PDB file of N, CA and C in Angstrom:
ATOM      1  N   UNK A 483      17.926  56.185 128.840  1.00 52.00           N
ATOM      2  CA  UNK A 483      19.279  56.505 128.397  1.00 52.00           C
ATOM      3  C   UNK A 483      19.824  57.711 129.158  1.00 52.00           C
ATOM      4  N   UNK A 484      20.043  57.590 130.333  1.00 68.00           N
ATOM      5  CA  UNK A 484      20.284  58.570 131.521  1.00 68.00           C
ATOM      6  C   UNK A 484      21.978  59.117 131.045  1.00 68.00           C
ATOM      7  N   UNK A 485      22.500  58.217 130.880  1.00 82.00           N
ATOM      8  CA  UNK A 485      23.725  57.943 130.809  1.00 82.00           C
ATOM      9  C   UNK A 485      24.180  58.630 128.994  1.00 82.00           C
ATOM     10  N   UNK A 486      23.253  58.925 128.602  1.00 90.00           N
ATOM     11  CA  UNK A 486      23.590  59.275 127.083  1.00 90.00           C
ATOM     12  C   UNK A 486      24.377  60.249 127.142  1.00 90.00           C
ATOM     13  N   UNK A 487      25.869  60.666 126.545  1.00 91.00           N
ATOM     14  CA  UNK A 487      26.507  61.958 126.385  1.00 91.00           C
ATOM     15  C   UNK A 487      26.408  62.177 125.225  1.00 91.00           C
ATOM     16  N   UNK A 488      26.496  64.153 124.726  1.00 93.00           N
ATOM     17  CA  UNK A 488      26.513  64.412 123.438  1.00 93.00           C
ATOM     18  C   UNK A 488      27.306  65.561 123.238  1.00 93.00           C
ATOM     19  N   UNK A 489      28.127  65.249 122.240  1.00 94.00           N
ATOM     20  CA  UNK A 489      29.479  65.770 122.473  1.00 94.00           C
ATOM     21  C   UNK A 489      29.010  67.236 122.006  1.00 94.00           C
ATOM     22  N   UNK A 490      29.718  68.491 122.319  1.00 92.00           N
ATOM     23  CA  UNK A 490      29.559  69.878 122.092  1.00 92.00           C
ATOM     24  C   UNK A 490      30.824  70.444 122.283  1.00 92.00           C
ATOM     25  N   UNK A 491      31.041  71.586 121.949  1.00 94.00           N
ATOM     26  CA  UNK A 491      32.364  72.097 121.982  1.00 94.00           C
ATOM     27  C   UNK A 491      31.896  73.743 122.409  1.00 94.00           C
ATOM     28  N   UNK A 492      32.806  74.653 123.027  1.00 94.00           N
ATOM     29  CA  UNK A 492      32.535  75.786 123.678  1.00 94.00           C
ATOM     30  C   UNK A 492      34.176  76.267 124.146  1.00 94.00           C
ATOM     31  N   UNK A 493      34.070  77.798 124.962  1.00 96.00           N
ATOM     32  CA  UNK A 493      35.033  78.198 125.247  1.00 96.00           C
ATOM     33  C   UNK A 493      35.366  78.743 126.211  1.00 96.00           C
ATOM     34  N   UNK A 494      36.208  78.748 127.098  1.00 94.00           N
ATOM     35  CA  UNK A 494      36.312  78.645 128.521  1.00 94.00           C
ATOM     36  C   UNK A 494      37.901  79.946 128.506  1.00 94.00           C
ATOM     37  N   UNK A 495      37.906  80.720 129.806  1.00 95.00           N
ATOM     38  CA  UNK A 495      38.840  81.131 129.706  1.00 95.00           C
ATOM     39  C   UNK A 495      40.305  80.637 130.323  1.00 95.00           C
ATOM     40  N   UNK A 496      41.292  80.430 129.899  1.00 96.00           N
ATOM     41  CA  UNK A 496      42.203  79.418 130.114  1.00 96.00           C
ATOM     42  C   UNK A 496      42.408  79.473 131.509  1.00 96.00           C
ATOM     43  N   UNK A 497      42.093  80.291 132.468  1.00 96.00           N
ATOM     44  CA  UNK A 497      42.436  79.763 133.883  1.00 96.00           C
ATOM     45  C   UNK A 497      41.717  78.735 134.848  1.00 96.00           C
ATOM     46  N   UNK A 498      40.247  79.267 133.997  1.00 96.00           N
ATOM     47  CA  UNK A 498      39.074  78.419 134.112  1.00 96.00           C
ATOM     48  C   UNK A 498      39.414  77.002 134.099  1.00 96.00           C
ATOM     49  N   UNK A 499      39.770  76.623 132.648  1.00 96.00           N
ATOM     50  CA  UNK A 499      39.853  75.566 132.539  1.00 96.00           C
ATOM     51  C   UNK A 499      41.191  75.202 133.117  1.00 96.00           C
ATOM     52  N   UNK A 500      42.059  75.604 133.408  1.00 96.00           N
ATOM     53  CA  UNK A 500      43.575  74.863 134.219  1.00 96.00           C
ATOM     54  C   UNK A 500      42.887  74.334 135.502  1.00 96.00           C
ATOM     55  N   UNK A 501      42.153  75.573 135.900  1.00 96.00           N
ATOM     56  CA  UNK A 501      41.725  75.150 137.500  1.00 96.00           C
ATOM     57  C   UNK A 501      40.399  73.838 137.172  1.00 96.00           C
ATOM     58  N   UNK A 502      40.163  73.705 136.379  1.00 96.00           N
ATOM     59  CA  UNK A 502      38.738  72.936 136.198  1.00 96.00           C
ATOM     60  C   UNK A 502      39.841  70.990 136.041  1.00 96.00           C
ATOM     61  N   UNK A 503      40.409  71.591 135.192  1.00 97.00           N
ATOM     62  CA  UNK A 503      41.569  70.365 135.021  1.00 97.00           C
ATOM     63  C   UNK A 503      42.887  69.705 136.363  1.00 97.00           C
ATOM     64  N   UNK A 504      43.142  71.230 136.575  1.00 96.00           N
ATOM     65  CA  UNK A 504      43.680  70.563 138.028  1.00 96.00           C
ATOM     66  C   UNK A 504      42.577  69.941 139.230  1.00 96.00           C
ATOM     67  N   UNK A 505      41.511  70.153 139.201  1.00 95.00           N
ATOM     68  CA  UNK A 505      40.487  69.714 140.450  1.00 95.00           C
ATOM     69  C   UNK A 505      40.285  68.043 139.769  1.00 95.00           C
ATOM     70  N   UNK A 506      39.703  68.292 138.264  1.00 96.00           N
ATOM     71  CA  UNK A 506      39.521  66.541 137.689  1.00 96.00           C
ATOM     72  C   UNK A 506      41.210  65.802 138.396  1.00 96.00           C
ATOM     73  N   UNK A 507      41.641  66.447 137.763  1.00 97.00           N
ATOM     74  CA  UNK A 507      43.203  65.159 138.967  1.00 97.00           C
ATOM     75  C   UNK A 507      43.104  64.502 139.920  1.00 97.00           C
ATOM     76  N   UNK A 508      43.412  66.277 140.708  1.00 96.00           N
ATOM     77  CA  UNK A 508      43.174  65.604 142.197  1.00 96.00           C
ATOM     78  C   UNK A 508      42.145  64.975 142.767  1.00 96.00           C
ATOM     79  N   UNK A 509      40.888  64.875 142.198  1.00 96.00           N
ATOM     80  CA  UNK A 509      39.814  64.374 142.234  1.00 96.00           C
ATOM     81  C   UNK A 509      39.669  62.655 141.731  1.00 96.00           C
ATOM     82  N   UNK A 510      40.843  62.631 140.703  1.00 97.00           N
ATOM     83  CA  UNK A 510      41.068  61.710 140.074  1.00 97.00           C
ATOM     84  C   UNK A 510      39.756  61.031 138.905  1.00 97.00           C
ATOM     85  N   UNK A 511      38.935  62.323 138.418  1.00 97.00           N
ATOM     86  CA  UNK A 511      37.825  62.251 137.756  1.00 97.00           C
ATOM     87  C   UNK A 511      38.385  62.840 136.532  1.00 97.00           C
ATOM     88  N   UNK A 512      37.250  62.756 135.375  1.00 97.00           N
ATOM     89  CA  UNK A 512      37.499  63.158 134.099  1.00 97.00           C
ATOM     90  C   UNK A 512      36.900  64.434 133.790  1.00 97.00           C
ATOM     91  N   UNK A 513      37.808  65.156 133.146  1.00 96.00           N
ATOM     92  CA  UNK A 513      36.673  66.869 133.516  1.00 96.00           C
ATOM     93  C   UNK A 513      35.396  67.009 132.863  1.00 96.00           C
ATOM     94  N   UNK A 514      35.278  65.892 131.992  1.00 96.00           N
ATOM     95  CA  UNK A 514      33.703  66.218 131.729  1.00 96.00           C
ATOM     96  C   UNK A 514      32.994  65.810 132.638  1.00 96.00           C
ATOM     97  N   UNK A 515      33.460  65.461 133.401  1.00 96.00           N
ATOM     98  CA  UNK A 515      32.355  64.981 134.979  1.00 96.00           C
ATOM     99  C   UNK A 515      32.728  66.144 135.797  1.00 96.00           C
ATOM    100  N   UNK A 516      33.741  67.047 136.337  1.00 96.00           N
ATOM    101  CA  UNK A 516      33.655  68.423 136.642  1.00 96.00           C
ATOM    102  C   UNK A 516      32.710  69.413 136.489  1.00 96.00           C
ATOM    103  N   UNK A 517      33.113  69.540 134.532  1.00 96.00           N
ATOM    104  CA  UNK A 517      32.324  70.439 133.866  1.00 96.00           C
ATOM    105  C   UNK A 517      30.818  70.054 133.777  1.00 96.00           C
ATOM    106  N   UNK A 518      30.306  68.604 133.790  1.00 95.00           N
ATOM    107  CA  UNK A 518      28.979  68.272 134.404  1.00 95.00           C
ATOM    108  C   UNK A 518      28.167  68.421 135.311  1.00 95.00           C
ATOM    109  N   UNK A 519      28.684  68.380 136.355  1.00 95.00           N
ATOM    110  CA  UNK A 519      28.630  68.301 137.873  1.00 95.00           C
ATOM    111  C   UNK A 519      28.520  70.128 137.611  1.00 95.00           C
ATOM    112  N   UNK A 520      29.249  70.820 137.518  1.00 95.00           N
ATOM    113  CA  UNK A 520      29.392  72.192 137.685  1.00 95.00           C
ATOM    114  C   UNK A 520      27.824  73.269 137.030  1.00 95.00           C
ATOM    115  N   UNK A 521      27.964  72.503 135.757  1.00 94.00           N
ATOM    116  CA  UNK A 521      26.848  73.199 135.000  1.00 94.00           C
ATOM    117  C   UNK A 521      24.931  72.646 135.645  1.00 94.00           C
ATOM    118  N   UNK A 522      25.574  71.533 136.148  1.00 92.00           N
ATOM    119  CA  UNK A 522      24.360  70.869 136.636  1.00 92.00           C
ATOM    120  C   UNK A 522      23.570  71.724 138.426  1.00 92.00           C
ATOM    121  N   UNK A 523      24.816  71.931 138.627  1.00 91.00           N
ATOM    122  CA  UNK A 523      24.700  72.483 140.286  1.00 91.00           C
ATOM    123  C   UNK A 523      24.045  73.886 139.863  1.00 91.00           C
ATOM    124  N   UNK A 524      24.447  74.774 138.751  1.00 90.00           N
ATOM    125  CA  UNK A 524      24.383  76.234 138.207  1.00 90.00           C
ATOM    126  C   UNK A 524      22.874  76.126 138.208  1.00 90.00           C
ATOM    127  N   UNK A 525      22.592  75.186 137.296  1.00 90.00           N
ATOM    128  CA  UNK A 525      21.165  74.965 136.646  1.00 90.00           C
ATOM    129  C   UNK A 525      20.054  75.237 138.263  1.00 90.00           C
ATOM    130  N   UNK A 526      20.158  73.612 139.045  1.00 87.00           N
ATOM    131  CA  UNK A 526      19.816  73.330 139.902  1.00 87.00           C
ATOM    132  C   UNK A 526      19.436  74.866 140.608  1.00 87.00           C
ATOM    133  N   UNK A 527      20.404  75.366 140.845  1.00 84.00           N
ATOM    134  CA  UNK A 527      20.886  77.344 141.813  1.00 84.00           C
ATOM    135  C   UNK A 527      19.603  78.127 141.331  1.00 84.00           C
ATOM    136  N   UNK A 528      19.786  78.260 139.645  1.00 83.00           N
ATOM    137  CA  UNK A 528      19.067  79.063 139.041  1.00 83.00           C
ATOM    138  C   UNK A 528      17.312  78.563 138.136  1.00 83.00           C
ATOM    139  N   UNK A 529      17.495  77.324 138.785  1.00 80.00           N
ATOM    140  CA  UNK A 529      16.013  77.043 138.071  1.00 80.00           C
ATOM    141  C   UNK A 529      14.708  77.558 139.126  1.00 80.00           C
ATOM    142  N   UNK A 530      13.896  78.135 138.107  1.00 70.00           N
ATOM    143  CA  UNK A 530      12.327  78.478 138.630  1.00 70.00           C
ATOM    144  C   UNK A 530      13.314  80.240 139.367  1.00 70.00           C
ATOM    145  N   UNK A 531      14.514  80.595 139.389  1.00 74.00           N
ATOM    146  CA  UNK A 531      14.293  82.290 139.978  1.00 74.00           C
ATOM    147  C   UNK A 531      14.016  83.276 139.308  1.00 74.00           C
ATOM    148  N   UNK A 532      13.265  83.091 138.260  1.00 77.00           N
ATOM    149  CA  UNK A 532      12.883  84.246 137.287  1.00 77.00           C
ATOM    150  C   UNK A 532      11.130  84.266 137.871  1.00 77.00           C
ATOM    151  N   UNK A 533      11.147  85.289 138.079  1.00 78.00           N
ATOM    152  CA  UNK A 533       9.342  85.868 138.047  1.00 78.00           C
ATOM    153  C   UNK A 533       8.644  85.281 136.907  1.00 78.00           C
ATOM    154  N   UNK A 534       7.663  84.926 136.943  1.00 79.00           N
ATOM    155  CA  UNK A 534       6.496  84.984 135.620  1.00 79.00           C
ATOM    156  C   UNK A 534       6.001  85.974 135.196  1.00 79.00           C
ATOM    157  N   UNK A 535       5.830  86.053 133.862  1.00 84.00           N
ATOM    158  CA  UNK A 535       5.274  87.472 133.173  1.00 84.00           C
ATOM    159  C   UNK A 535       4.219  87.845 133.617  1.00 84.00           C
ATOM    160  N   UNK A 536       3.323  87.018 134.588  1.00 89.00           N
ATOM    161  CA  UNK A 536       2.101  87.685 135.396  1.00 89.00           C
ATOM    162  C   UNK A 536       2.654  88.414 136.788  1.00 89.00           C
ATOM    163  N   UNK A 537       3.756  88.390 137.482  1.00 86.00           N
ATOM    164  CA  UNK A 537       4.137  88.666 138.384  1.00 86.00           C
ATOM    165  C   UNK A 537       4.845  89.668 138.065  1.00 86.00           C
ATOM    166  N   UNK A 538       5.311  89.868 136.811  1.00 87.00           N
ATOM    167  CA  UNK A 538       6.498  91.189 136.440  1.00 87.00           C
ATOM    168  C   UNK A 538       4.801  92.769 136.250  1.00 87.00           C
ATOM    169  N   UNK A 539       3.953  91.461 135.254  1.00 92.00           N
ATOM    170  CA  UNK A 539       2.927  92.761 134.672  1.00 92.00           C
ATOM    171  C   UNK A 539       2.185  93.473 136.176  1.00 92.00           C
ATOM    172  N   UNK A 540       1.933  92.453 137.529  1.00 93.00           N
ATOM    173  CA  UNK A 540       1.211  92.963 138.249  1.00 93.00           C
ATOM    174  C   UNK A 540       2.472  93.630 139.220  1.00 93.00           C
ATOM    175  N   UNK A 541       3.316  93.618 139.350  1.00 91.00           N
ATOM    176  CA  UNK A 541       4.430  94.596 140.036  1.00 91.00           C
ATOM    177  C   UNK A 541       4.723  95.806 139.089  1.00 91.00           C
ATOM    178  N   UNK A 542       4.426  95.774 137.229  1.00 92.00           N
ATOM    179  CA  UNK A 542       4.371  97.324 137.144  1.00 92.00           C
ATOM    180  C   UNK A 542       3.164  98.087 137.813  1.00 92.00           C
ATOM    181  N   UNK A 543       2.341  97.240 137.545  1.00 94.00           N
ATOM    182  CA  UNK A 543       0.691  97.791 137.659  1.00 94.00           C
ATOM    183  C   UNK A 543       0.939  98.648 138.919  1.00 94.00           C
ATOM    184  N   UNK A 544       1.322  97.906 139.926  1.00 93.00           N
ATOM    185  CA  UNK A 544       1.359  98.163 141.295  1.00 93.00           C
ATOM    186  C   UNK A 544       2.482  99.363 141.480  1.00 93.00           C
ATOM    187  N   UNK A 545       3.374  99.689 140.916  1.00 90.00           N
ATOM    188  CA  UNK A 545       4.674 100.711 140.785  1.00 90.00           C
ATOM    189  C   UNK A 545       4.256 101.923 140.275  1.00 90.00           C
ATOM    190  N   UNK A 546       2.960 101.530 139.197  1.00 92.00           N
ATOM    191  CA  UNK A 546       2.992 103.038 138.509  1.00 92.00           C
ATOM    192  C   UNK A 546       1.746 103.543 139.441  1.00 92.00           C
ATOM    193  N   UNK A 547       1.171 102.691 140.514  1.00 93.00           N
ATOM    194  CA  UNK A 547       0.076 103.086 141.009  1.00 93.00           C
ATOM    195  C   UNK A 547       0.708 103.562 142.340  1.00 93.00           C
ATOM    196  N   UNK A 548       1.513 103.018 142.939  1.00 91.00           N
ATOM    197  CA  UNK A 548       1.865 103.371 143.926  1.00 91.00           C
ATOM    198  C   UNK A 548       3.502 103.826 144.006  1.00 91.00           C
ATOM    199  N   UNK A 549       4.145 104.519 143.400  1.00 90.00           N
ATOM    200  CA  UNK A 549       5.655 105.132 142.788  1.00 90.00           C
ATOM    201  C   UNK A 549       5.910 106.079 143.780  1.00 90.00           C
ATOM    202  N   UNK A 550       5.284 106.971 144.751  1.00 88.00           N
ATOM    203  CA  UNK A 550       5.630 107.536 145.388  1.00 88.00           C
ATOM    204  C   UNK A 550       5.910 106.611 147.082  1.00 88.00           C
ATOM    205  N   UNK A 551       4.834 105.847 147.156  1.00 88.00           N
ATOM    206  CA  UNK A 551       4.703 104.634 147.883  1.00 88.00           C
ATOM    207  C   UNK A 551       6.161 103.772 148.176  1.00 88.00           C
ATOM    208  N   UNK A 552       6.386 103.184 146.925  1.00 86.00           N
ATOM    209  CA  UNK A 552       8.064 102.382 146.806  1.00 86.00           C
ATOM    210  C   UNK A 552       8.759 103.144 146.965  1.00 86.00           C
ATOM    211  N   UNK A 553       9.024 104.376 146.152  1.00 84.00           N
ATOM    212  CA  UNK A 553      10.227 105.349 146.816  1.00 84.00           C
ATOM    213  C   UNK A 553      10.229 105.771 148.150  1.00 84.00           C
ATOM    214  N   UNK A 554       9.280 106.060 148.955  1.00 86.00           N
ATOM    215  CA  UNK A 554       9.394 106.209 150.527  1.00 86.00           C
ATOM    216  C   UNK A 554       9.810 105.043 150.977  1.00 86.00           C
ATOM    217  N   UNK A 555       9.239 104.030 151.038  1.00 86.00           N
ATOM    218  CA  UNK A 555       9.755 102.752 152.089  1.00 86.00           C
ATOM    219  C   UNK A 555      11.149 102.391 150.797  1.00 86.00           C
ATOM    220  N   UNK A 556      11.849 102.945 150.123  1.00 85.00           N
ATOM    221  CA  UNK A 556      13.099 102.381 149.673  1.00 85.00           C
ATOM    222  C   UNK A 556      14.008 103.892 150.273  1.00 85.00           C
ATOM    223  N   UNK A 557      13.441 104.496 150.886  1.00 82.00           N
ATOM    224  CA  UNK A 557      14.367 106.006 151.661  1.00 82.00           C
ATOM    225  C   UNK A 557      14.628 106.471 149.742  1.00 82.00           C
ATOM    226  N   UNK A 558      14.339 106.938 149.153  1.00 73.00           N
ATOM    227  CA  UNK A 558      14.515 107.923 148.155  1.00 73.00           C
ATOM    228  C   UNK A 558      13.809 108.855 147.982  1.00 73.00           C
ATOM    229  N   UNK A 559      12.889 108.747 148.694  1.00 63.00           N
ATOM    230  CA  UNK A 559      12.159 110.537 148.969  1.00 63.00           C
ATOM    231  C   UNK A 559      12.036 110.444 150.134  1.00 63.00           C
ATOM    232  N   UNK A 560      11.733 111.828 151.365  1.00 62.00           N
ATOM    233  CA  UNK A 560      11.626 111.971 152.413  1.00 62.00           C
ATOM    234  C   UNK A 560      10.019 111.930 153.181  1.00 62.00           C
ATOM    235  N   UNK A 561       9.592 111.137 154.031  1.00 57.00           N
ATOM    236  CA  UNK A 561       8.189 110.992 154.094  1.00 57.00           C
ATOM    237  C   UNK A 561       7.361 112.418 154.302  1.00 57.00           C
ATOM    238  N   UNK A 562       5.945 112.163 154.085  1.00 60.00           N
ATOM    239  CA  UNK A 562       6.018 113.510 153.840  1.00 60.00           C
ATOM    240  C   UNK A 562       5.124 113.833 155.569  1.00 60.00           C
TER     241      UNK A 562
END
């Protein structure tokens, strides 16, 4: 059931949606295929770019061990 829609309701700020509604036109599509297409591409952008909580815990580990380390190669202290 690929094809299943389920209806939801939400809120958009009105320019948003003029421009989201003028593109379904000229497009000659229905804006829930816009607003589909749109949220789907977002997803797609942003899936898997979050670190894992093993990768956040071993980059503090590594920060509080080496803090003078990151601040030199980021130029915020002067080498010594």
């Amino acid at each position: 059931m690929a094809n299943e829609k389920i209806k939801f309701s939400s809120q958009l700020d009105p320019k948003v949606l003029s421009s989201a509604k003028k593109l379904a036109k000229s497009e000659g599509r229905q804006l829930q295929s816009i607003i589909e297409q749109a949220l789907t591409d977002y997803l797609k952008i942003n899936e898997g770019q979050k670190p894992s909580g093993e990768v956040i815990d071993a980059f503090k580990a590594s920060f509080e061990e080496f803090t003078d380390l990151y601040q030199k190669l980021a130029g915020i202290l002067p080498a010594k």
